[in-house]
Short mmCIF file of N, CA and C in Angstrom, two decimals:
data_model
loop_
_atom_site.label_atom_id
_atom_site.label_comp_id
_atom_site.label_asym_id
_atom_site.label_seq_id
_atom_site.Cartn_x
_atom_site.Cartn_y
_atom_site.Cartn_z
N MET A 243 73.76 126.61 96.96
CA MET A 243 74.37 126.11 95.76
C MET A 243 75.30 127.15 95.14
N TYR A 244 74.92 128.42 95.27
CA TYR A 244 75.75 129.48 94.72
C TYR A 244 77.14 129.49 95.35
N GLU A 245 77.20 129.26 96.67
CA GLU A 245 78.48 129.28 97.36
C GLU A 245 79.41 128.20 96.85
N ILE A 246 78.86 127.03 96.58
CA ILE A 246 79.67 125.93 96.06
C ILE A 246 80.19 126.27 94.67
N TRP A 247 79.35 126.81 93.83
CA TRP A 247 79.77 127.21 92.49
C TRP A 247 80.84 128.30 92.55
N LEU A 248 80.66 129.25 93.44
CA LEU A 248 81.65 130.31 93.61
C LEU A 248 82.98 129.73 94.07
N THR A 249 82.94 128.80 95.01
CA THR A 249 84.16 128.16 95.50
C THR A 249 84.87 127.42 94.37
N LEU A 250 84.12 126.68 93.58
CA LEU A 250 84.73 125.95 92.46
C LEU A 250 85.36 126.91 91.45
N ASN A 251 84.71 128.03 91.19
CA ASN A 251 85.29 129.02 90.29
C ASN A 251 86.58 129.62 90.85
N ILE A 252 86.60 129.88 92.14
CA ILE A 252 87.80 130.43 92.77
C ILE A 252 88.94 129.42 92.71
N VAL A 253 88.65 128.16 93.01
CA VAL A 253 89.68 127.12 92.94
C VAL A 253 90.21 127.01 91.52
N TRP A 254 89.34 127.04 90.54
CA TRP A 254 89.75 126.96 89.14
C TRP A 254 90.66 128.13 88.77
N GLU A 255 90.28 129.33 89.16
CA GLU A 255 91.09 130.51 88.85
C GLU A 255 92.46 130.45 89.54
N LEU A 256 92.48 129.99 90.78
CA LEU A 256 93.76 129.84 91.47
C LEU A 256 94.64 128.80 90.78
N MET A 257 94.03 127.72 90.33
CA MET A 257 94.77 126.68 89.65
C MET A 257 95.34 127.20 88.33
N LEU A 258 94.59 128.05 87.63
CA LEU A 258 95.09 128.62 86.39
C LEU A 258 96.34 129.46 86.63
N ASP A 259 96.37 130.17 87.76
CA ASP A 259 97.55 130.97 88.10
C ASP A 259 98.72 130.10 88.52
N ALA A 260 98.44 128.98 89.16
CA ALA A 260 99.49 128.14 89.73
C ALA A 260 99.78 126.89 88.91
N TRP A 261 99.30 126.82 87.67
CA TRP A 261 99.44 125.57 86.91
C TRP A 261 100.88 125.12 86.74
N PRO A 262 101.87 126.01 86.60
CA PRO A 262 103.24 125.47 86.49
C PRO A 262 103.67 124.73 87.77
N LEU A 263 103.30 125.26 88.92
CA LEU A 263 103.63 124.61 90.18
C LEU A 263 102.86 123.29 90.32
N VAL A 264 101.59 123.30 89.95
CA VAL A 264 100.78 122.08 90.01
C VAL A 264 101.36 121.02 89.07
N LEU A 265 101.75 121.43 87.87
CA LEU A 265 102.34 120.50 86.91
C LEU A 265 103.67 119.95 87.42
N ALA A 266 104.51 120.81 87.97
CA ALA A 266 105.80 120.36 88.51
C ALA A 266 105.60 119.37 89.65
N ALA A 267 104.65 119.65 90.54
CA ALA A 267 104.38 118.74 91.65
C ALA A 267 103.84 117.41 91.14
N ALA A 268 102.97 117.46 90.14
CA ALA A 268 102.42 116.22 89.57
C ALA A 268 103.53 115.39 88.91
N LEU A 269 104.40 116.03 88.19
CA LEU A 269 105.51 115.31 87.55
C LEU A 269 106.47 114.73 88.60
N ALA A 270 106.75 115.50 89.64
CA ALA A 270 107.62 115.00 90.72
C ALA A 270 106.98 113.79 91.38
N TRP A 271 105.66 113.83 91.57
CA TRP A 271 104.96 112.70 92.19
C TRP A 271 105.02 111.46 91.30
N VAL A 272 104.84 111.66 89.99
CA VAL A 272 104.90 110.53 89.06
C VAL A 272 106.29 109.90 89.08
N VAL A 273 107.33 110.71 89.08
CA VAL A 273 108.70 110.19 89.14
C VAL A 273 108.91 109.45 90.46
N LEU A 274 108.47 110.03 91.55
CA LEU A 274 108.61 109.41 92.86
C LEU A 274 107.87 108.07 92.91
N MET A 275 106.66 108.04 92.38
CA MET A 275 105.90 106.78 92.34
C MET A 275 106.62 105.74 91.48
N GLY A 276 107.16 106.18 90.35
CA GLY A 276 107.89 105.25 89.48
C GLY A 276 109.10 104.65 90.19
N LEU A 277 109.86 105.48 90.89
CA LEU A 277 111.02 104.99 91.63
C LEU A 277 110.59 104.02 92.73
N ALA A 278 109.55 104.37 93.47
CA ALA A 278 109.08 103.51 94.56
C ALA A 278 108.54 102.19 94.03
N LEU A 279 107.82 102.23 92.93
CA LEU A 279 107.29 100.99 92.35
C LEU A 279 108.41 100.12 91.80
N ALA A 280 109.43 100.75 91.22
CA ALA A 280 110.54 99.99 90.66
C ALA A 280 111.33 99.28 91.76
N LYS A 281 111.48 99.91 92.91
CA LYS A 281 112.22 99.30 94.02
C LYS A 281 111.36 98.26 94.74
N GLY A 282 110.04 98.46 94.74
CA GLY A 282 109.11 97.50 95.33
C GLY A 282 109.19 97.42 96.84
N GLY A 283 108.12 96.92 97.43
CA GLY A 283 108.09 96.65 98.86
C GLY A 283 107.91 97.87 99.74
N GLY A 284 107.52 97.62 100.97
CA GLY A 284 107.42 98.66 101.97
C GLY A 284 106.18 99.51 101.93
N TRP A 285 105.23 99.21 101.04
CA TRP A 285 104.05 100.07 100.90
C TRP A 285 103.16 100.02 102.13
N GLY A 286 102.95 98.84 102.67
CA GLY A 286 102.09 98.71 103.84
C GLY A 286 102.65 99.42 105.06
N ALA A 287 103.93 99.26 105.28
CA ALA A 287 104.57 99.90 106.44
C ALA A 287 104.65 101.41 106.27
N ALA A 288 104.71 101.87 105.04
CA ALA A 288 104.82 103.31 104.78
C ALA A 288 103.47 104.02 104.86
N LEU A 289 102.39 103.25 104.93
CA LEU A 289 101.06 103.87 104.96
C LEU A 289 100.80 104.62 106.26
N LYS A 290 101.23 104.08 107.39
CA LYS A 290 101.01 104.76 108.67
C LYS A 290 101.66 106.13 108.73
N PRO A 291 102.95 106.25 108.37
CA PRO A 291 103.56 107.59 108.37
C PRO A 291 102.87 108.54 107.39
N ALA A 292 102.40 108.01 106.27
CA ALA A 292 101.72 108.86 105.29
C ALA A 292 100.40 109.39 105.86
N LEU A 293 99.66 108.53 106.54
CA LEU A 293 98.39 108.98 107.15
C LEU A 293 98.64 109.95 108.28
N LEU A 294 99.69 109.71 109.06
CA LEU A 294 100.04 110.63 110.13
C LEU A 294 100.43 112.00 109.55
N ALA A 295 101.21 111.98 108.48
CA ALA A 295 101.59 113.23 107.81
C ALA A 295 100.35 113.96 107.29
N ALA A 296 99.41 113.21 106.74
CA ALA A 296 98.18 113.82 106.22
C ALA A 296 97.42 114.53 107.32
N VAL A 297 97.29 113.88 108.47
CA VAL A 297 96.54 114.48 109.58
C VAL A 297 97.26 115.71 110.11
N VAL A 298 98.57 115.58 110.37
CA VAL A 298 99.33 116.70 110.93
C VAL A 298 99.35 117.88 109.97
N VAL A 299 99.69 117.63 108.72
CA VAL A 299 99.76 118.72 107.73
C VAL A 299 98.37 119.32 107.50
N GLY A 300 97.35 118.48 107.46
CA GLY A 300 95.99 118.98 107.27
C GLY A 300 95.53 119.89 108.39
N VAL A 301 95.80 119.49 109.63
CA VAL A 301 95.40 120.31 110.78
C VAL A 301 96.18 121.63 110.79
N VAL A 302 97.48 121.55 110.52
CA VAL A 302 98.28 122.78 110.44
C VAL A 302 97.75 123.70 109.35
N ALA A 303 97.39 123.12 108.22
CA ALA A 303 96.86 123.93 107.11
C ALA A 303 95.55 124.61 107.49
N VAL A 304 94.68 123.92 108.21
CA VAL A 304 93.41 124.53 108.62
C VAL A 304 93.67 125.79 109.43
N PHE A 305 94.66 125.74 110.30
CA PHE A 305 94.96 126.92 111.12
C PHE A 305 95.82 127.95 110.38
N ALA A 306 96.62 127.51 109.42
CA ALA A 306 97.53 128.42 108.72
C ALA A 306 96.87 129.15 107.56
N VAL A 307 95.94 128.51 106.88
CA VAL A 307 95.35 129.11 105.68
C VAL A 307 94.71 130.47 105.94
N PRO A 308 93.90 130.62 106.99
CA PRO A 308 93.34 131.96 107.22
C PRO A 308 94.43 133.03 107.41
N ALA A 309 95.46 132.69 108.17
CA ALA A 309 96.54 133.67 108.37
C ALA A 309 97.28 133.95 107.07
N LEU A 310 97.47 132.93 106.25
CA LEU A 310 98.16 133.12 104.97
C LEU A 310 97.36 133.97 103.99
N THR A 311 96.06 134.02 104.19
CA THR A 311 95.21 134.84 103.33
C THR A 311 94.84 136.16 104.01
N LYS A 312 95.62 136.53 105.02
CA LYS A 312 95.42 137.78 105.76
C LYS A 312 94.04 137.84 106.42
N SER A 313 93.64 136.69 106.95
CA SER A 313 92.37 136.59 107.66
C SER A 313 92.64 135.93 109.01
N SER A 314 91.62 135.41 109.63
CA SER A 314 91.80 134.69 110.89
C SER A 314 90.63 133.72 111.07
N LEU A 315 90.77 132.82 112.02
CA LEU A 315 89.68 131.89 112.31
C LEU A 315 88.44 132.63 112.79
N ALA A 316 88.62 133.78 113.42
CA ALA A 316 87.49 134.58 113.89
C ALA A 316 86.64 135.11 112.74
N GLU A 317 87.24 135.21 111.57
CA GLU A 317 86.51 135.69 110.39
C GLU A 317 85.62 134.62 109.76
N LEU A 318 85.78 133.37 110.17
CA LEU A 318 85.00 132.28 109.60
C LEU A 318 83.65 132.21 110.30
N THR A 319 82.70 132.96 109.77
CA THR A 319 81.40 133.08 110.44
C THR A 319 80.28 132.31 109.74
N TYR A 320 80.57 131.75 108.58
CA TYR A 320 79.55 131.08 107.78
C TYR A 320 80.01 129.65 107.55
N TRP A 321 79.08 128.71 107.47
CA TRP A 321 79.46 127.30 107.33
C TRP A 321 80.28 127.06 106.07
N VAL A 322 80.04 127.84 105.04
CA VAL A 322 80.80 127.66 103.79
C VAL A 322 82.26 128.03 104.01
N ASP A 323 82.50 129.05 104.83
CA ASP A 323 83.88 129.43 105.15
C ASP A 323 84.61 128.27 105.82
N TRP A 324 83.95 127.67 106.81
CA TRP A 324 84.55 126.54 107.51
C TRP A 324 84.74 125.35 106.57
N ALA A 325 83.75 125.09 105.73
CA ALA A 325 83.86 123.99 104.78
C ALA A 325 85.04 124.20 103.84
N ASN A 326 85.23 125.44 103.38
CA ASN A 326 86.35 125.73 102.49
C ASN A 326 87.68 125.53 103.18
N VAL A 327 87.83 126.05 104.38
CA VAL A 327 89.10 125.94 105.10
C VAL A 327 89.39 124.48 105.43
N ILE A 328 88.39 123.75 105.87
CA ILE A 328 88.59 122.33 106.18
C ILE A 328 88.89 121.54 104.90
N GLY A 329 88.20 121.88 103.82
CA GLY A 329 88.48 121.23 102.54
C GLY A 329 89.89 121.50 102.04
N ILE A 330 90.35 122.73 102.19
CA ILE A 330 91.72 123.07 101.80
C ILE A 330 92.71 122.31 102.67
N GLY A 331 92.44 122.25 103.97
CA GLY A 331 93.31 121.50 104.87
C GLY A 331 93.36 120.02 104.50
N ALA A 332 92.21 119.45 104.18
CA ALA A 332 92.17 118.04 103.77
C ALA A 332 92.93 117.82 102.46
N ALA A 333 92.79 118.74 101.53
CA ALA A 333 93.51 118.62 100.26
C ALA A 333 95.02 118.71 100.45
N VAL A 334 95.45 119.66 101.27
CA VAL A 334 96.88 119.81 101.54
C VAL A 334 97.40 118.57 102.26
N GLY A 335 96.62 118.04 103.19
CA GLY A 335 97.01 116.81 103.87
C GLY A 335 97.09 115.63 102.91
N ALA A 336 96.16 115.55 101.99
CA ALA A 336 96.19 114.46 100.99
C ALA A 336 97.42 114.56 100.10
N VAL A 337 97.79 115.77 99.73
CA VAL A 337 99.00 115.95 98.91
C VAL A 337 100.23 115.52 99.71
N ALA A 338 100.28 115.87 100.99
CA ALA A 338 101.39 115.45 101.83
C ALA A 338 101.47 113.93 101.89
N ALA A 339 100.33 113.28 102.09
CA ALA A 339 100.31 111.82 102.14
C ALA A 339 100.72 111.22 100.80
N ALA A 340 100.32 111.84 99.71
CA ALA A 340 100.66 111.34 98.38
C ALA A 340 102.16 111.35 98.14
N PHE A 341 102.88 112.26 98.78
CA PHE A 341 104.33 112.29 98.65
C PHE A 341 105.03 111.44 99.72
N VAL A 342 104.49 111.43 100.93
CA VAL A 342 105.14 110.69 102.02
C VAL A 342 105.02 109.18 101.80
N TRP A 343 103.91 108.71 101.28
CA TRP A 343 103.72 107.26 101.13
C TRP A 343 104.76 106.63 100.21
N PRO A 344 104.95 107.13 98.98
CA PRO A 344 105.99 106.51 98.15
C PRO A 344 107.40 106.78 98.68
N LEU A 345 107.62 107.93 99.31
CA LEU A 345 108.93 108.19 99.92
C LEU A 345 109.23 107.17 101.01
N GLY A 346 108.24 106.92 101.86
CA GLY A 346 108.41 105.92 102.92
C GLY A 346 108.64 104.54 102.35
N ALA A 347 107.88 104.18 101.33
CA ALA A 347 108.06 102.87 100.70
C ALA A 347 109.44 102.75 100.08
N LEU A 348 109.90 103.81 99.46
CA LEU A 348 111.22 103.82 98.83
C LEU A 348 112.31 103.68 99.89
N MET A 349 112.17 104.40 100.98
CA MET A 349 113.17 104.33 102.06
C MET A 349 113.21 102.94 102.69
N ARG A 350 112.04 102.33 102.88
CA ARG A 350 112.00 100.99 103.45
C ARG A 350 112.57 99.96 102.49
N ALA A 351 112.30 100.13 101.20
CA ALA A 351 112.83 99.18 100.21
C ALA A 351 114.35 99.27 100.16
N ARG A 352 114.88 100.48 100.26
CA ARG A 352 116.35 100.65 100.24
C ARG A 352 116.97 100.08 101.51
N ARG A 353 116.29 100.26 102.64
CA ARG A 353 116.81 99.77 103.92
C ARG A 353 116.83 98.24 103.96
N HIS A 354 115.79 97.64 103.37
CA HIS A 354 115.67 96.17 103.42
C HIS A 354 116.15 95.49 102.15
N GLY A 355 116.56 96.25 101.19
CA GLY A 355 116.92 95.65 99.90
C GLY A 355 118.37 95.59 99.73
#
């Protein structure tokens, strides 16, 4: 339980440092969603590319995060380490999907509209 609490504290502290970037990304996503919803259509067809982007970006993130933190996959010796790296990869993949889905819907709506 301590490891989970420590992880949550680290994520919170990182978010406090990066809040302007997080806020800018959230605002960009809201604007993108608004544009895509206003144009309408294409959501179903855009879901496949969004899921593919999530998987590809997530897998890349799992392998890139240790290197970006001056570590390596060989350093992941505890299950919590693996859970954190996989969780970060999943989160990065979800963010990618959150941007690709409305972008794909917007592109399809413009192409067919």
